[in-house]
Every structure is written in structure tokens, then in C-alpha cells.
Amino acid sequence: MPEGTPPPFLPYARQALGDAEIEAVTAVLRGEWLTTGPTVAAFEAALAKRGAAREAVAVNSGTAALHSAAFALGLEHGTSMVTSPLTFAATANVGLHLGATVRFADVDAATGNLDPEAAAEALTPDSRLLVPIDYAGHPAAWTEFRKLADAHDVRLLADAAHSLGATYRGRPVGSLADLTALSFHPVKPITTAEGGAILGDDEEWMFRARSFQTHGMVRDPARMETAGDPWHQEIHFLGLNYRLPDVLCAIGLAQLERLDGFLARRRAIAARYLEAWAGLASLELPASAPHVEHGWHIFVIRVRDAALRRPLFDALRAAGLGIQVHYEPVHTHPYYQRLGYKIGSCPVAENFAARALTIPLFPAMTDADVERVIETVAEAAGSLA
Ligand SMILES: *Cc1c(COP(=O)(O)O)cnc(C)c1O
């Protein structure tokens, strides 16, 4: 590389699209249905199968999936939800949009996932919903959360934006909570550009999620509250338009076909990183429990000394690596601060976040990209201490 030329930029994540997606979209564009058509139904059926759920509802973002699912499970004014602060803001925001109280409980220091004991302490008599996140693609402690939810009569919503294709004690993500919310943003396990889905088994909850996605509108004659003319339909809930069009479901169907290949590539890259960096004293590498098949949505390293995070970030960015931080804890954001949430209230999550850096990992990385990341991180981290 000539002196002065900046190194090529390698993002932390990027979609992998090919001819299959392009042809699938083209076929929908040439057809009759742009939205509410057969490709939506086909994508929903394929998603349900993949997640071992009875049903899926496609929506137009992961945020919409969380919002619809939280509504479906009865989160509303006068109730509360407990979740992790180590997540994207949408997880908590949807609770506030529904008028509920949001309580943050601390995380497990090894995985960054919601800590069942901390969650148990955060539950109150008004709690309706427990929302663990499969952080980085590592399934949360679902056995413990199921016990907790049953003991306290609260519902379980999985924020599985990171973890489609991961498994927990042999069971796939999609079958572990009462409802599961997925995201299909370009960095996620599969993409539809923007998109998401709710997976679940319970007919009534899925009916509520589906209605919420279309203005709370009910068309099924068996569910109507009044008899009517052929055009009659009824608004039963206050919903929104959260529909995912056929055009985008076509991308999703093609992506789902490739998910196993994506996962294999993610796991192979993660294994290379773990092996290559095992001897670096300045870093903590991500943990993986023996009873999970990790989805490796993101590869988060932690510097042992928080003061070295910024120098390492700067060095890796200068070398062209699109390092990010997942996440600044939700309760520390100005909006949440103005609502009265306290910095210091989730010390484990705050400490985790203060030392975290997300390293590039995505299926479309070449072997040369992987080697470049390995060498760049080893060199920069090696010169830290
Ligand atoms: C991406 C993400 C969301 C939101 O999904 P969008 O599709 O961007 O709306 C919610 N929770 C987590 C943990 C995410 O990573």
C-alpha cells in the first residue's frame, strides 16, 4: 500500500446478498402483490418452521416486532417489564411507548446476558413481562427465566434480534419464550433491508400481535363483536401499520435458505478469533456456555482495563476496522436520565459496556479479511499493556 493511502474500511457487519435475493425481488415486482400477498405468508411459514414455532407474523422492523409482541402479551399502562440495559434502546423504548414502567436488571459478567437473579429482584407485583436479550447471539438463561416467569406469573418475551439460528439445550431460538422478536436489519443474522417478525405458539397472543400490525383491525367473522355486511371489519385494539411488504419478504425467504451457511461461517470466524487471541493478556474474549450453539451476531472483546478502551478503539479505527460499541447501557442515555434512571444502578452492565469493543465478524468476510483482523487486533492489543 502506498504511503499515505488510508487502509480499506472493513465494517463490523454487512449484509450478504446475491443473485437469489435479486431474482426473488424481481419476481415479486413483476407479479401482482407488492404487500399483503403470498410471499408474506410464505416467509412467515418458513420463519415459523425455522424457529420451531406454531406461527410467525412478519413486521417492518425489529422494533415493530418488540412493540407488537409486548402489546400482545399485555404490557400496558399500570404494568411493568424487566429487561437488560445492555441492549439496543428499542427493547426498552417499546415498553415506554405502551405506557408501562421499564425496570432494568443487571447482567451476567461473562455473557452480558440478563442475570436471572437480578431479574428476580427487579420483579414487582405489577410486572407483566420479562424481556431477556440473546446478547451477541448467545441465548439467555432460558431455563431459569421460564421458572422465574412461571413463579411470578409474568410472560416471557425474547429479544432475539441477535440470535436467529442459535440453539439453547438443543432447542432453537423461536421456541424458548412465550413470544420471540426478530430483526432483519442489514447487520442481523438474515436481512430484509428493514424488517422483523414475532414467533409464537399461543393462538390468542399471535392473534393480538397480528392485529396490532394492521391497526388492531379484525376481519375474522368468528371474532367480530357485531354482525355486519360483507365489507364490515372492526377495530379491537389501538394498532399501527407495521406490515412487511412482499418485496422484502422475498429477500427474507432467500436469506433464510442461506442461514445455515451464514451461521457456519460466523462460527468458523469466531473460532479463529478465539484461538488467535487466547494469549493476549490485555483482553477478555467472549464466553460461550457449553449448552448453547452460539449465533455469533457480534464478536465483543473487552479490554481488562477500561482506560485502554479508547486507545485500542483509535488504533483499530486508524487501521481501517469498523469497530463499534454494543451498547452504551440504555439507562445511561440522556432521555432515560431525564426520566430518573440512575447511573450506577446496573454496575455489571456498566462495567461490561465500558470495556467492550465489537470486532468485525460477518459471513461475507474473506479469509484475507479474517487474517487482517486477527493480525491488526493482536498487534494493537499486544502493544497496550
Ligand atoms: C437491532 C435490534 C433491535 C431493533 O431492531 P430494528 O430492526 O433495528 O428495529 C432491537 N433489539 C436489539 C437487541 C437489536 O439488536
Short mmCIF file of C-alpha atoms and ligand atoms in Angstrom, two decimals:
data_model
loop_
_atom_site.label_atom_id
_atom_site.label_comp_id
_atom_site.label_asym_id
_atom_site.label_seq_id
_atom_site.Cartn_x
_atom_site.Cartn_y
_atom_site.Cartn_z
CA MET A 1 0.00 0.00 0.00
CA PRO A 2 1.48 3.40 -0.94
CA GLU A 3 2.41 5.68 1.94
CA GLY A 4 -0.49 7.93 2.97
CA THR A 5 -3.25 5.77 1.45
CA PRO A 6 -5.82 5.01 4.17
CA PRO A 7 -6.35 1.27 4.71
CA PRO A 8 -9.59 -0.09 3.19
CA PHE A 9 -12.53 0.14 5.60
CA LEU A 10 -13.90 -3.12 6.96
CA PRO A 11 -17.27 -2.62 8.72
CA TYR A 12 -18.17 -4.60 11.85
CA ALA A 13 -21.07 -6.16 9.95
CA ARG A 14 -22.56 -6.16 6.49
CA GLN A 15 -25.29 -7.99 4.60
CA ALA A 16 -24.57 -10.88 2.23
CA LEU A 17 -26.89 -10.62 -0.78
CA GLY A 18 -26.61 -12.37 -4.13
CA ASP A 19 -28.45 -13.36 -7.26
CA ALA A 20 -31.01 -15.41 -5.31
CA GLU A 21 -32.27 -12.32 -3.46
CA ILE A 22 -32.19 -10.14 -6.57
CA GLU A 23 -34.15 -12.69 -8.61
CA ALA A 24 -36.67 -13.21 -5.81
CA VAL A 25 -37.34 -9.47 -5.55
CA THR A 26 -37.61 -9.11 -9.31
CA ALA A 27 -40.18 -11.90 -9.48
CA VAL A 28 -42.33 -10.17 -6.85
CA LEU A 29 -42.02 -6.82 -8.64
CA ARG A 30 -43.23 -8.47 -11.86
CA GLY A 31 -46.14 -10.08 -10.05
CA GLU A 32 -49.40 -8.84 -8.66
CA TRP A 33 -48.79 -8.42 -4.92
CA LEU A 34 -46.41 -5.82 -3.54
CA THR A 35 -47.75 -6.22 0.00
CA THR A 36 -50.20 -8.45 1.98
CA GLY A 37 -49.64 -11.15 -0.64
CA PRO A 38 -48.50 -14.77 -0.83
CA THR A 39 -44.78 -14.04 -0.33
CA VAL A 40 -45.57 -12.65 3.14
CA ALA A 41 -47.39 -15.86 4.02
CA ALA A 42 -44.57 -18.00 2.61
CA PHE A 43 -41.92 -16.07 4.58
CA GLU A 44 -43.99 -16.35 7.77
CA ALA A 45 -44.38 -20.11 7.29
CA ALA A 46 -40.64 -20.54 6.70
CA LEU A 47 -39.77 -18.45 9.76
CA ALA A 48 -42.14 -20.40 12.00
CA LYS A 49 -40.59 -23.66 10.81
CA ARG A 50 -37.06 -22.41 11.41
CA GLY A 51 -37.91 -21.24 14.94
CA ALA A 52 -39.99 -24.34 15.76
CA ALA A 53 -42.96 -22.07 16.49
CA ARG A 54 -46.59 -22.61 15.50
CA GLU A 55 -46.86 -19.24 13.79
CA ALA A 56 -44.92 -16.16 12.70
CA VAL A 57 -46.04 -12.62 11.91
CA ALA A 58 -43.73 -10.57 9.68
CA VAL A 59 -43.43 -6.86 10.56
CA ASN A 60 -41.40 -3.99 9.18
CA SER A 61 -38.69 -3.77 11.88
CA GLY A 62 -37.33 -5.50 14.95
CA THR A 63 -38.69 -2.56 16.92
CA ALA A 64 -42.16 -3.22 15.48
CA ALA A 65 -41.77 -6.89 16.46
CA LEU A 66 -40.93 -5.98 20.06
CA HIS A 67 -43.75 -3.42 20.21
CA SER A 68 -46.35 -5.82 18.77
CA ALA A 69 -45.20 -8.71 20.96
CA ALA A 70 -45.14 -6.64 24.16
CA PHE A 71 -48.64 -5.40 23.34
CA ALA A 72 -49.81 -8.94 22.60
CA LEU A 73 -48.52 -10.16 25.97
CA GLY A 74 -50.47 -7.47 27.81
CA LEU A 75 -47.87 -4.82 28.59
CA GLU A 76 -49.80 -1.58 29.17
CA HIS A 77 -50.16 1.39 31.48
CA GLY A 78 -50.16 0.22 35.09
CA THR A 79 -47.91 -2.75 34.37
CA SER A 80 -44.14 -3.09 34.16
CA MET A 81 -41.45 -5.00 32.33
CA VAL A 82 -37.98 -6.09 33.41
CA THR A 83 -35.16 -6.14 30.88
CA SER A 84 -31.41 -5.76 30.44
CA PRO A 85 -29.77 -2.37 29.94
CA LEU A 86 -27.15 -3.99 27.69
CA THR A 87 -29.31 -3.83 24.57
CA PHE A 88 -30.40 -1.59 21.75
CA ALA A 89 -32.70 1.16 23.05
CA ALA A 90 -35.72 -0.25 21.18
CA THR A 91 -36.13 -3.07 23.72
CA ALA A 92 -36.94 -0.62 26.50
CA ASN A 93 -38.46 2.13 24.33
CA VAL A 94 -41.40 -0.05 23.29
CA GLY A 95 -42.32 -0.54 26.94
CA LEU A 96 -42.43 3.22 27.43
CA HIS A 97 -44.47 3.63 24.22
CA LEU A 98 -47.05 1.25 25.69
CA GLY A 99 -47.22 3.40 28.82
CA ALA A 100 -45.64 0.75 31.03
CA THR A 101 -42.88 1.08 33.62
CA VAL A 102 -39.50 -0.25 32.48
CA ARG A 103 -37.15 -1.71 35.11
CA PHE A 104 -33.56 -2.59 34.26
CA ALA A 105 -31.86 -5.52 35.96
CA ASP A 106 -28.14 -6.20 35.81
CA VAL A 107 -26.37 -8.66 33.54
CA ASP A 108 -24.13 -11.69 33.88
CA ALA A 109 -20.48 -10.60 33.78
CA ALA A 110 -19.42 -13.45 31.48
CA THR A 111 -22.05 -13.32 28.71
CA GLY A 112 -23.58 -9.84 29.06
CA ASN A 113 -27.00 -11.52 29.19
CA LEU A 114 -29.67 -10.57 31.72
CA ASP A 115 -28.86 -12.17 35.10
CA PRO A 116 -31.81 -14.29 36.33
CA GLU A 117 -31.13 -13.42 39.99
CA ALA A 118 -31.03 -9.70 39.29
CA ALA A 119 -34.19 -10.05 37.19
CA ALA A 120 -35.93 -11.87 40.06
CA GLU A 121 -35.12 -8.98 42.39
CA ALA A 122 -36.43 -6.42 39.89
CA LEU A 123 -39.85 -8.13 39.53
CA THR A 124 -42.70 -6.40 41.38
CA PRO A 125 -46.43 -7.16 41.77
CA ASP A 126 -47.21 -5.02 38.69
CA SER A 127 -44.70 -6.90 36.48
CA ARG A 128 -46.28 -8.35 33.35
CA LEU A 129 -43.28 -9.07 31.17
CA LEU A 130 -39.71 -10.30 31.37
CA VAL A 131 -37.59 -9.44 28.30
CA PRO A 132 -34.16 -11.16 28.14
CA ILE A 133 -31.92 -10.38 25.15
CA ASP A 134 -29.79 -13.05 23.48
CA TYR A 135 -26.84 -10.67 23.58
CA ALA A 136 -24.34 -11.11 20.73
CA GLY A 137 -26.26 -14.22 19.62
CA HIS A 138 -25.68 -16.17 22.86
CA PRO A 139 -29.06 -17.44 24.10
CA ALA A 140 -30.03 -16.14 27.54
CA ALA A 141 -30.59 -18.41 30.58
CA TRP A 142 -33.96 -19.61 29.28
CA THR A 143 -34.44 -22.46 31.76
CA GLU A 144 -34.05 -20.05 34.69
CA PHE A 145 -36.21 -17.37 33.04
CA ARG A 146 -39.01 -19.87 32.38
CA LYS A 147 -39.02 -20.86 36.07
CA LEU A 148 -38.98 -17.23 37.12
CA ALA A 149 -41.80 -16.29 34.74
CA ASP A 150 -43.96 -19.18 35.93
CA ALA A 151 -43.29 -18.44 39.61
CA HIS A 152 -44.23 -14.75 39.23
CA ASP A 153 -46.99 -15.22 36.63
CA VAL A 154 -45.29 -12.96 34.08
CA ARG A 155 -44.89 -13.56 30.36
CA LEU A 156 -41.55 -14.13 28.61
CA LEU A 157 -40.59 -12.13 25.53
CA ALA A 158 -37.28 -12.94 23.83
CA ASP A 159 -35.46 -10.07 22.16
CA ALA A 160 -33.80 -12.40 19.65
CA ALA A 161 -32.65 -9.67 17.26
CA HIS A 162 -29.13 -11.19 17.50
CA SER A 163 -29.82 -14.88 17.70
CA LEU A 164 -31.88 -16.38 14.86
CA GLY A 165 -30.37 -19.83 14.24
CA ALA A 166 -28.80 -20.18 17.70
CA THR A 167 -29.93 -23.01 19.98
CA TYR A 168 -30.29 -23.47 23.74
CA ARG A 169 -30.12 -27.01 25.17
CA GLY A 170 -30.84 -28.24 21.64
CA ARG A 171 -33.92 -26.04 21.16
CA PRO A 172 -33.95 -23.33 18.50
CA VAL A 173 -34.40 -19.62 19.14
CA GLY A 174 -38.08 -19.02 18.40
CA SER A 175 -39.25 -21.79 20.74
CA LEU A 176 -37.73 -20.61 24.03
CA ALA A 177 -40.03 -17.80 25.19
CA ASP A 178 -43.78 -17.06 25.07
CA LEU A 179 -43.12 -14.80 22.09
CA THR A 180 -39.88 -14.13 20.22
CA ALA A 181 -38.99 -10.91 18.41
CA LEU A 182 -36.56 -10.98 15.46
CA SER A 183 -34.89 -8.16 13.48
CA PHE A 184 -33.88 -8.28 9.81
CA HIS A 185 -31.81 -5.08 9.71
CA PRO A 186 -28.78 -5.48 7.36
CA VAL A 187 -26.35 -6.34 10.18
CA LYS A 188 -28.58 -9.07 11.68
CA PRO A 189 -28.43 -12.87 11.09
CA ILE A 190 -30.62 -12.50 7.98
CA THR A 191 -31.86 -9.29 6.37
CA THR A 192 -34.88 -7.90 4.53
CA ALA A 193 -33.29 -4.38 4.48
CA GLU A 194 -35.64 -3.38 7.29
CA GLY A 195 -37.89 -5.95 8.88
CA GLY A 196 -38.69 -8.18 11.81
CA ALA A 197 -41.01 -10.93 12.99
CA ILE A 198 -42.85 -12.27 16.01
CA LEU A 199 -42.77 -16.04 16.58
CA GLY A 200 -45.03 -17.90 18.98
CA ASP A 201 -47.31 -20.85 19.69
CA ASP A 202 -50.26 -19.32 21.51
CA GLU A 203 -53.17 -18.59 19.21
CA GLU A 204 -54.53 -15.65 21.22
CA TRP A 205 -51.18 -13.87 21.62
CA MET A 206 -50.39 -14.33 17.94
CA PHE A 207 -53.85 -13.05 17.01
CA ARG A 208 -53.18 -9.91 19.07
CA ALA A 209 -49.70 -9.47 17.52
CA ARG A 210 -51.14 -9.85 14.01
CA SER A 211 -53.97 -7.42 14.70
CA PHE A 212 -51.55 -4.86 16.16
CA GLN A 213 -49.56 -5.00 12.90
CA THR A 214 -52.70 -3.89 10.98
CA HIS A 215 -54.30 -1.12 13.10
CA GLY A 216 -55.87 -3.54 15.57
CA MET A 217 -58.27 -4.49 12.80
CA VAL A 218 -60.26 -7.74 13.00
CA ARG A 219 -61.70 -9.35 9.86
CA ASP A 220 -62.33 -12.90 11.06
CA PRO A 221 -66.17 -13.24 11.27
CA ALA A 222 -65.79 -15.62 14.21
CA ARG A 223 -64.15 -12.82 16.23
CA MET A 224 -66.45 -9.92 15.26
CA GLU A 225 -68.33 -8.23 18.08
CA THR A 226 -71.23 -7.21 15.85
CA ALA A 227 -72.73 -8.89 12.77
CA GLY A 228 -72.31 -6.88 9.63
CA ASP A 229 -72.37 -6.50 5.90
CA PRO A 230 -69.72 -8.10 3.66
CA TRP A 231 -67.43 -5.06 3.99
CA HIS A 232 -67.66 -4.97 7.78
CA GLN A 233 -64.45 -5.07 9.82
CA GLU A 234 -63.77 -3.96 13.38
CA ILE A 235 -61.03 -2.15 15.25
CA HIS A 236 -60.49 -4.04 18.51
CA PHE A 237 -57.12 -2.62 19.57
CA LEU A 238 -55.09 0.53 19.04
CA GLY A 239 -52.58 -0.75 16.47
CA LEU A 240 -50.34 0.58 13.72
CA ASN A 241 -49.31 -0.26 10.17
CA TYR A 242 -46.32 -2.50 10.85
CA ARG A 243 -46.64 -4.71 7.75
CA LEU A 244 -43.63 -6.10 5.88
CA PRO A 245 -44.24 -5.96 2.10
CA ASP A 246 -43.94 -8.97 -0.23
CA VAL A 247 -40.98 -7.29 -1.94
CA LEU A 248 -38.97 -7.50 1.28
CA CYS A 249 -40.31 -10.90 2.34
CA ALA A 250 -38.85 -12.21 -0.93
CA ILE A 251 -35.38 -11.17 0.26
CA GLY A 252 -36.07 -12.80 3.60
CA LEU A 253 -37.10 -16.13 2.07
CA ALA A 254 -33.91 -16.27 0.04
CA GLN A 255 -31.84 -15.29 3.08
CA LEU A 256 -33.44 -17.95 5.26
CA GLU A 257 -32.28 -20.58 2.74
CA ARG A 258 -28.73 -19.35 3.38
CA LEU A 259 -28.94 -19.05 7.16
CA ASP A 260 -27.15 -22.31 7.94
CA GLY A 261 -24.27 -21.29 5.69
CA PHE A 262 -24.11 -17.88 7.37
CA LEU A 263 -24.04 -19.48 10.81
CA ALA A 264 -21.29 -21.92 9.83
CA ARG A 265 -19.16 -19.05 8.54
CA ARG A 266 -19.81 -16.93 11.65
CA ARG A 267 -18.86 -19.85 13.93
CA ALA A 268 -15.71 -20.58 11.96
CA ILE A 269 -14.55 -16.95 12.15
CA ALA A 270 -15.35 -16.75 15.87
CA ALA A 271 -13.35 -19.94 16.48
CA ARG A 272 -10.37 -18.45 14.61
CA TYR A 273 -10.51 -15.25 16.70
CA LEU A 274 -10.80 -17.14 19.99
CA GLU A 275 -7.83 -19.31 19.13
CA ALA A 276 -5.67 -16.49 17.77
CA TRP A 277 -6.21 -14.09 20.68
CA ALA A 278 -6.27 -16.54 23.58
CA GLY A 279 -2.83 -15.40 24.75
CA LEU A 280 -3.48 -11.65 24.79
CA ALA A 281 -3.31 -10.60 28.43
CA SER A 282 -4.95 -7.21 27.87
CA LEU A 283 -8.19 -8.71 26.51
CA GLU A 284 -11.15 -10.72 27.76
CA LEU A 285 -12.64 -12.80 24.96
CA PRO A 286 -16.37 -13.59 24.69
CA ALA A 287 -17.67 -16.57 26.66
CA SER A 288 -19.91 -19.31 25.30
CA ALA A 289 -21.80 -21.76 27.51
CA PRO A 290 -21.46 -25.47 26.60
CA HIS A 291 -25.26 -25.90 26.30
CA VAL A 292 -25.68 -23.29 23.55
CA GLU A 293 -24.92 -23.13 19.87
CA HIS A 294 -23.88 -19.50 19.65
CA GLY A 295 -25.19 -17.37 16.77
CA TRP A 296 -22.13 -15.04 16.84
CA HIS A 297 -24.08 -11.99 15.66
CA ILE A 298 -21.31 -9.79 17.06
CA PHE A 299 -17.88 -10.59 18.47
CA VAL A 300 -17.37 -8.41 21.55
CA ILE A 301 -13.95 -8.27 23.18
CA ARG A 302 -13.36 -6.43 26.44
CA VAL A 303 -10.16 -4.68 27.46
CA ARG A 304 -9.28 -5.64 31.04
CA ASP A 305 -8.53 -2.01 31.85
CA ALA A 306 -11.31 0.41 30.79
CA ALA A 307 -8.74 3.19 30.36
CA LEU A 308 -7.26 1.25 27.42
CA ARG A 309 -10.54 1.00 25.51
CA ARG A 310 -10.24 4.37 23.76
CA PRO A 311 -6.59 3.88 22.69
CA LEU A 312 -7.43 0.43 21.31
CA PHE A 313 -10.54 1.77 19.54
CA ASP A 314 -8.46 4.58 17.98
CA ALA A 315 -5.70 2.21 16.87
CA LEU A 316 -8.12 -0.26 15.28
CA ARG A 317 -10.12 2.50 13.59
CA ALA A 318 -6.90 4.01 12.24
CA ALA A 319 -6.14 0.58 10.76
CA GLY A 320 -9.49 0.65 8.94
CA LEU A 321 -11.52 -1.69 11.17
CA GLY A 322 -15.11 -0.51 11.71
CA ILE A 323 -15.05 -1.08 15.45
CA GLN A 324 -18.28 -0.28 17.34
CA VAL A 325 -19.57 -0.45 20.89
CA HIS A 326 -22.63 -2.59 21.75
CA TYR A 327 -24.01 -0.95 23.79
CA GLU A 328 -23.93 2.18 25.86
CA PRO A 329 -26.39 0.94 28.52
CA VAL A 330 -29.94 2.15 27.84
CA HIS A 331 -30.46 3.67 31.30
CA THR A 332 -27.42 5.93 30.83
CA HIS A 333 -28.84 7.78 27.79
CA PRO A 334 -29.95 11.39 28.33
CA TYR A 335 -33.64 10.60 27.76
CA TYR A 336 -33.55 7.84 30.38
CA GLN A 337 -31.53 10.05 32.72
CA ARG A 338 -34.25 12.71 32.49
CA LEU A 339 -36.77 10.03 33.48
CA GLY A 340 -34.74 9.45 36.65
CA TYR A 341 -32.80 6.26 35.87
CA LYS A 342 -29.51 6.25 37.77
CA ILE A 343 -26.00 5.67 36.50
CA GLY A 344 -24.54 3.11 38.89
CA SER A 345 -27.80 1.14 39.15
CA CYS A 346 -26.51 -1.72 36.93
CA PRO A 347 -22.79 -1.83 37.76
CA VAL A 348 -22.00 -5.11 35.97
CA ALA A 349 -23.57 -3.92 32.70
CA GLU A 350 -21.90 -0.53 33.03
CA ASN A 351 -18.51 -2.14 33.62
CA PHE A 352 -19.06 -4.59 30.73
CA ALA A 353 -20.03 -1.74 28.39
CA ALA A 354 -17.14 0.48 29.46
CA ARG A 355 -14.65 -2.17 28.31
CA ALA A 356 -16.42 -3.50 25.20
CA LEU A 357 -15.42 -3.27 21.55
CA THR A 358 -17.19 -5.03 18.68
CA ILE A 359 -14.76 -6.55 16.17
CA PRO A 360 -15.76 -7.14 12.51
CA LEU A 361 -17.47 -10.52 12.00
CA PHE A 362 -19.90 -11.28 9.18
CA PRO A 363 -20.39 -14.16 6.73
CA ALA A 364 -19.20 -12.21 3.67
CA MET A 365 -15.74 -11.63 5.17
CA THR A 366 -12.98 -13.20 3.09
CA ASP A 367 -10.24 -15.31 4.66
CA ALA A 368 -7.89 -12.39 3.96
CA ASP A 369 -10.26 -10.07 5.90
CA VAL A 370 -10.21 -12.52 8.82
CA GLU A 371 -6.41 -12.73 8.83
CA ARG A 372 -6.17 -8.95 8.63
CA VAL A 373 -8.45 -8.55 11.67
CA ILE A 374 -6.50 -11.20 13.61
CA GLU A 375 -3.16 -9.53 12.96
CA THR A 376 -4.39 -5.97 13.49
CA VAL A 377 -6.04 -6.76 16.82
CA ALA A 378 -3.12 -8.90 18.03
CA GLU A 379 -0.66 -6.14 17.25
CA ALA A 380 -2.72 -3.29 18.73
CA ALA A 381 -3.77 -5.23 21.86
CA GLY A 382 -0.25 -6.59 22.31
CA SER A 383 1.21 -3.11 22.44
CA LEU A 384 -1.34 -1.89 25.02
CA ALA A 385 -0.04 -3.25 28.31
C1 LIG B 1 -31.49 -4.40 16.03
C2 LIG B 1 -32.07 -4.58 17.39
C3 LIG B 1 -33.37 -4.17 17.70
C4 LIG B 1 -34.22 -3.36 16.78
O1 LIG B 1 -34.38 -3.90 15.52
P1 LIG B 1 -34.67 -2.94 14.26
O2 LIG B 1 -34.94 -3.91 13.17
O3 LIG B 1 -33.44 -2.12 14.04
O4 LIG B 1 -35.85 -2.10 14.60
C5 LIG B 1 -33.87 -4.47 18.96
N1 LIG B 1 -33.13 -5.12 19.88
C6 LIG B 1 -31.87 -5.49 19.62
C7 LIG B 1 -31.11 -6.21 20.68
C8 LIG B 1 -31.29 -5.22 18.38
O5 LIG B 1 -30.02 -5.59 18.13
#
